[in-house]
Coordinates of C-alpha atoms in Angstrom, one line a residue:
M81 CA -91.6 22.8 -3.0
S82 CA -88.0 21.8 -3.6
E83 CA -85.2 24.2 -3.4
P84 CA -83.6 25.4 -6.6
F85 CA -80.5 23.5 -7.7
D86 CA -77.3 25.4 -7.0
H87 CA -75.2 24.7 -10.1
D88 CA -72.1 26.5 -8.9
A89 CA -72.1 24.9 -5.4
A90 CA -72.5 21.4 -7.0
L91 CA -69.5 22.0 -9.3
E92 CA -67.4 23.3 -6.5
A93 CA -68.2 20.2 -4.3
L94 CA -67.4 18.0 -7.3
A95 CA -64.1 19.8 -7.8
Q96 CA -63.2 19.3 -4.1
D97 CA -64.0 15.6 -4.4
I98 CA -61.8 15.2 -7.5
Q99 CA -59.0 17.1 -5.8
A100 CA -59.2 14.8 -2.8
L101 CA -59.2 11.7 -5.0
R102 CA -56.1 12.9 -6.9
A103 CA -54.3 13.6 -3.6
A104 CA -55.1 10.1 -2.4
E105 CA -53.8 8.7 -5.7
D106 CA -50.6 10.7 -5.3
D107 CA -50.2 9.4 -1.8
L108 CA -50.8 5.8 -3.0
R109 CA -48.1 6.2 -5.7
R110 CA -45.7 7.5 -3.1
R111 CA -46.4 4.6 -0.8
K112 CA -45.9 2.1 -3.6
A113 CA -42.6 3.8 -4.4
T114 CA -41.4 3.2 -0.9
L115 CA -42.0 -0.5 -1.2
R116 CA -38.9 -0.8 -3.3
T117 CA -36.8 0.4 -0.3
D118 CA -39.0 -0.6 2.6
L119 CA -39.8 -4.2 1.5
P120 CA -38.2 -6.8 3.9
R121 CA -35.2 -8.4 2.3
P122 CA -34.2 -11.7 4.0
S123 CA -30.5 -12.4 3.6
D124 CA -31.0 -16.1 3.0
P125 CA -31.8 -16.7 -0.7
I126 CA -34.3 -19.5 0.1
A127 CA -36.1 -17.4 2.7
A128 CA -36.2 -14.5 0.2
R129 CA -37.7 -16.6 -2.5
R130 CA -40.3 -18.0 -0.1
F131 CA -41.2 -14.5 1.0
A132 CA -41.4 -13.2 -2.5
I133 CA -43.8 -16.0 -3.6
A134 CA -46.0 -15.5 -0.6
A135 CA -46.1 -11.8 -1.2
Y136 CA -46.9 -12.3 -4.9
W137 CA -50.1 -14.1 -4.0
T138 CA -51.2 -12.1 -0.9
A139 CA -50.1 -8.6 -1.8
P140 CA -50.9 -7.8 -5.4
E141 CA -50.1 -4.1 -4.8
V142 CA -46.4 -4.9 -4.7
P143 CA -44.9 -4.7 -8.2
T144 CA -43.9 -8.1 -9.5
E145 CA -40.6 -6.7 -10.7
I146 CA -39.6 -5.9 -7.1
L147 CA -40.5 -9.4 -5.9
A148 CA -38.8 -11.0 -8.8
E149 CA -35.6 -9.2 -8.1
L150 CA -35.8 -10.2 -4.5
A151 CA -36.4 -13.8 -5.3
T152 CA -33.8 -14.2 -8.0
G153 CA -31.1 -11.7 -7.4
L154 CA -31.5 -10.6 -11.1
S155 CA -33.1 -7.4 -12.4
G156 CA -35.7 -6.3 -15.0
G157 CA -37.1 -8.7 -17.5
K158 CA -34.7 -11.5 -16.6
A159 CA -35.8 -11.4 -13.0
I160 CA -39.5 -11.6 -13.9
Y161 CA -38.9 -14.4 -16.4
K162 CA -37.0 -16.6 -14.0
F163 CA -39.2 -15.8 -11.0
T164 CA -42.4 -16.8 -12.8
R165 CA -40.9 -19.9 -14.2
E166 CA -39.5 -21.1 -10.8
M167 CA -42.7 -20.2 -9.1
T168 CA -44.9 -22.4 -11.3
A169 CA -42.5 -25.3 -11.9
R170 CA -43.6 -28.6 -10.5
D171 CA -40.1 -29.5 -9.4
S172 CA -39.3 -26.2 -7.8
D173 CA -36.9 -26.4 -4.8
V174 CA -39.0 -23.7 -3.1
P175 CA -42.6 -24.9 -2.8
C176 CA -45.2 -22.1 -2.4
M177 CA -46.2 -21.9 1.2
L178 CA -49.8 -21.1 0.2
C179 CA -50.3 -24.1 -2.1
V180 CA -51.9 -26.7 0.1
R181 CA -52.6 -30.0 -1.7
E182 CA -56.1 -31.3 -1.3
A183 CA -56.6 -34.7 0.2
P184 CA -56.5 -37.4 -2.5
R185 CA -59.9 -38.1 -4.1
G186 CA -61.6 -41.4 -3.4
N187 CA -64.6 -43.0 -1.8
P188 CA -65.2 -42.5 1.9
P189 CA -65.2 -45.4 4.3
L190 CA -68.5 -47.2 4.8
E191 CA -70.8 -46.2 7.6
P192 CA -71.8 -49.1 9.9
F193 CA -75.3 -49.2 8.5
E194 CA -74.1 -49.2 4.9
R195 CA -71.6 -52.0 5.7
E196 CA -74.3 -54.1 7.3
I197 CA -76.6 -53.7 4.3
L198 CA -73.8 -54.5 1.8
Q199 CA -72.8 -57.5 3.9
L200 CA -76.3 -58.9 3.6
H201 CA -76.1 -58.5 -0.2
A202 CA -72.8 -60.3 -0.2
D203 CA -74.0 -63.1 2.0
R204 CA -77.0 -63.6 -0.2
D205 CA -74.9 -63.3 -3.4
Q206 CA -76.9 -60.3 -4.5
S207 CA -76.0 -57.3 -6.5
A208 CA -76.3 -53.8 -5.0
T209 CA -76.5 -50.2 -6.2
M210 CA -73.9 -47.7 -4.8
Q211 CA -73.0 -44.1 -5.3
I212 CA -69.3 -43.9 -6.2
E213 CA -66.9 -41.0 -6.7
W214 CA -66.8 -39.8 -10.3
L215 CA -65.2 -36.8 -12.0
W216 CA -68.4 -34.9 -12.3
G217 CA -69.9 -35.9 -8.9
A218 CA -71.5 -39.0 -7.4
H219 CA -72.2 -41.7 -9.9
S220 CA -74.6 -44.6 -9.5
V221 CA -73.4 -48.1 -10.4
D222 CA -74.7 -51.6 -10.0
L223 CA -72.2 -53.8 -8.2
T224 CA -72.1 -57.5 -8.9
P225 CA -71.9 -59.8 -5.9
D226 CA -68.1 -60.1 -6.3
Q227 CA -67.8 -56.3 -6.6
V228 CA -69.9 -55.9 -3.5
R229 CA -67.4 -58.0 -1.6
L230 CA -64.5 -55.9 -3.0
Y231 CA -66.3 -52.8 -1.9
L232 CA -66.7 -54.2 1.6
Q233 CA -62.9 -54.8 1.6
D234 CA -62.1 -51.4 0.1
P235 CA -64.6 -48.9 -1.4
D236 CA -62.0 -47.7 -4.0
L237 CA -61.3 -51.3 -5.0
G238 CA -65.0 -52.0 -5.5
A239 CA -65.5 -48.8 -7.4
A240 CA -62.6 -49.5 -9.6
A241 CA -63.8 -53.0 -10.4
A242 CA -67.2 -51.6 -11.3
S243 CA -65.4 -49.1 -13.6
G244 CA -63.5 -51.8 -15.4
V245 CA -60.0 -50.6 -14.2
S246 CA -57.5 -51.3 -11.5
R247 CA -57.7 -49.4 -8.2
D248 CA -54.5 -47.4 -9.0
D249 CA -55.9 -46.4 -12.4
Y250 CA -59.2 -45.4 -10.9
L251 CA -57.6 -43.2 -8.3
A252 CA -55.2 -41.8 -10.9
W253 CA -58.2 -40.9 -13.1
L254 CA -59.9 -39.0 -10.3
E255 CA -56.7 -37.2 -9.4
S256 CA -56.0 -36.2 -13.1
E257 CA -59.5 -34.8 -13.5
G258 CA -59.6 -36.4 -16.9
G259 CA -56.3 -35.1 -18.2
I260 CA -53.1 -36.9 -19.2
Q261 CA -49.7 -35.4 -19.4
C262 CA -48.5 -34.4 -22.8
G263 CA -46.0 -36.9 -24.2
A264 CA -43.8 -34.4 -25.9
A265 CA -40.4 -33.2 -24.7
T266 CA -39.5 -29.5 -24.4
Q267 CA -36.4 -27.9 -25.8
S268 CA -34.7 -28.5 -22.4
G269 CA -35.3 -32.2 -22.8
R270 CA -37.9 -32.4 -20.0
R271 CA -41.4 -33.8 -20.6
C272 CA -44.0 -31.2 -21.3
L273 CA -46.1 -30.4 -18.2
R274 CA -49.3 -29.5 -20.0
S275 CA -52.3 -31.7 -19.7
V276 CA -54.4 -33.1 -22.5
Y277 CA -58.1 -33.6 -21.9
G278 CA -60.5 -36.0 -23.6
A279 CA -64.2 -36.0 -24.0
P280 CA -66.2 -34.2 -21.2
H281 CA -67.7 -37.5 -19.9
E282 CA -64.8 -39.8 -20.6
E283 CA -65.0 -42.8 -18.3
P284 CA -62.1 -44.4 -16.5
A285 CA -61.5 -47.3 -19.0
E286 CA -61.4 -44.8 -21.9
W287 CA -59.0 -42.6 -20.0
V288 CA -56.7 -45.5 -19.3
Q289 CA -56.7 -46.5 -23.0
R290 CA -55.9 -42.9 -24.0
R291 CA -53.1 -42.6 -21.5
A292 CA -51.6 -45.8 -22.8
R293 CA -51.7 -44.5 -26.4
G294 CA -50.2 -41.2 -25.4
D295 CA -51.3 -37.8 -26.6
Y296 CA -50.0 -34.3 -27.2
C297 CA -51.1 -30.8 -26.2
H298 CA -52.0 -28.2 -28.7
I299 CA -48.5 -26.7 -28.5
H300 CA -47.0 -30.0 -29.7
G301 CA -49.4 -30.8 -32.4
G302 CA -52.3 -32.4 -30.5

């Protein structure tokens, strides 16, 4: 037979837990407040901005305003505005230490066995089916004999030929992930940095044509 439930004891235990939680929250607020005075402040402006950017991404507990003031030397809303703009600008003179660019996309070098098989197709003037790099994963294409020879020379060159575009355009399409840069100018006179995306399964040749025509993001009437 189970023991009777002690209502008063349960409420007392709950009250103690809540009191401990509130004490922990008060301690957390005090610790956060000390960040304003205890945060390292490099004397060099470039080092300060680098540190602020790294801390912004790795220590979300630090108030953004503090990091913005450290990075810009300004205060309040002006500091936050300038900090976030500089941190996300492509041409920032202080690159984020955490943003490591991935290796360019493309087709890997041929394995010896693959090269041997393709060489047989080329020698016999035969077509061949290959898996090439595509926006949404591997894509199967039928290479003509001439495209097989190009693929043996350079997999990206052969893949581009099979896609109906140049090698540079093919690699640019992969890197863009299907987007093209908006053709409008901002109020400062710089080109808009937003990307404009086409159909979900737009192929390289279609992307090249759309890039040549130009397009605008939704902010600029696209």
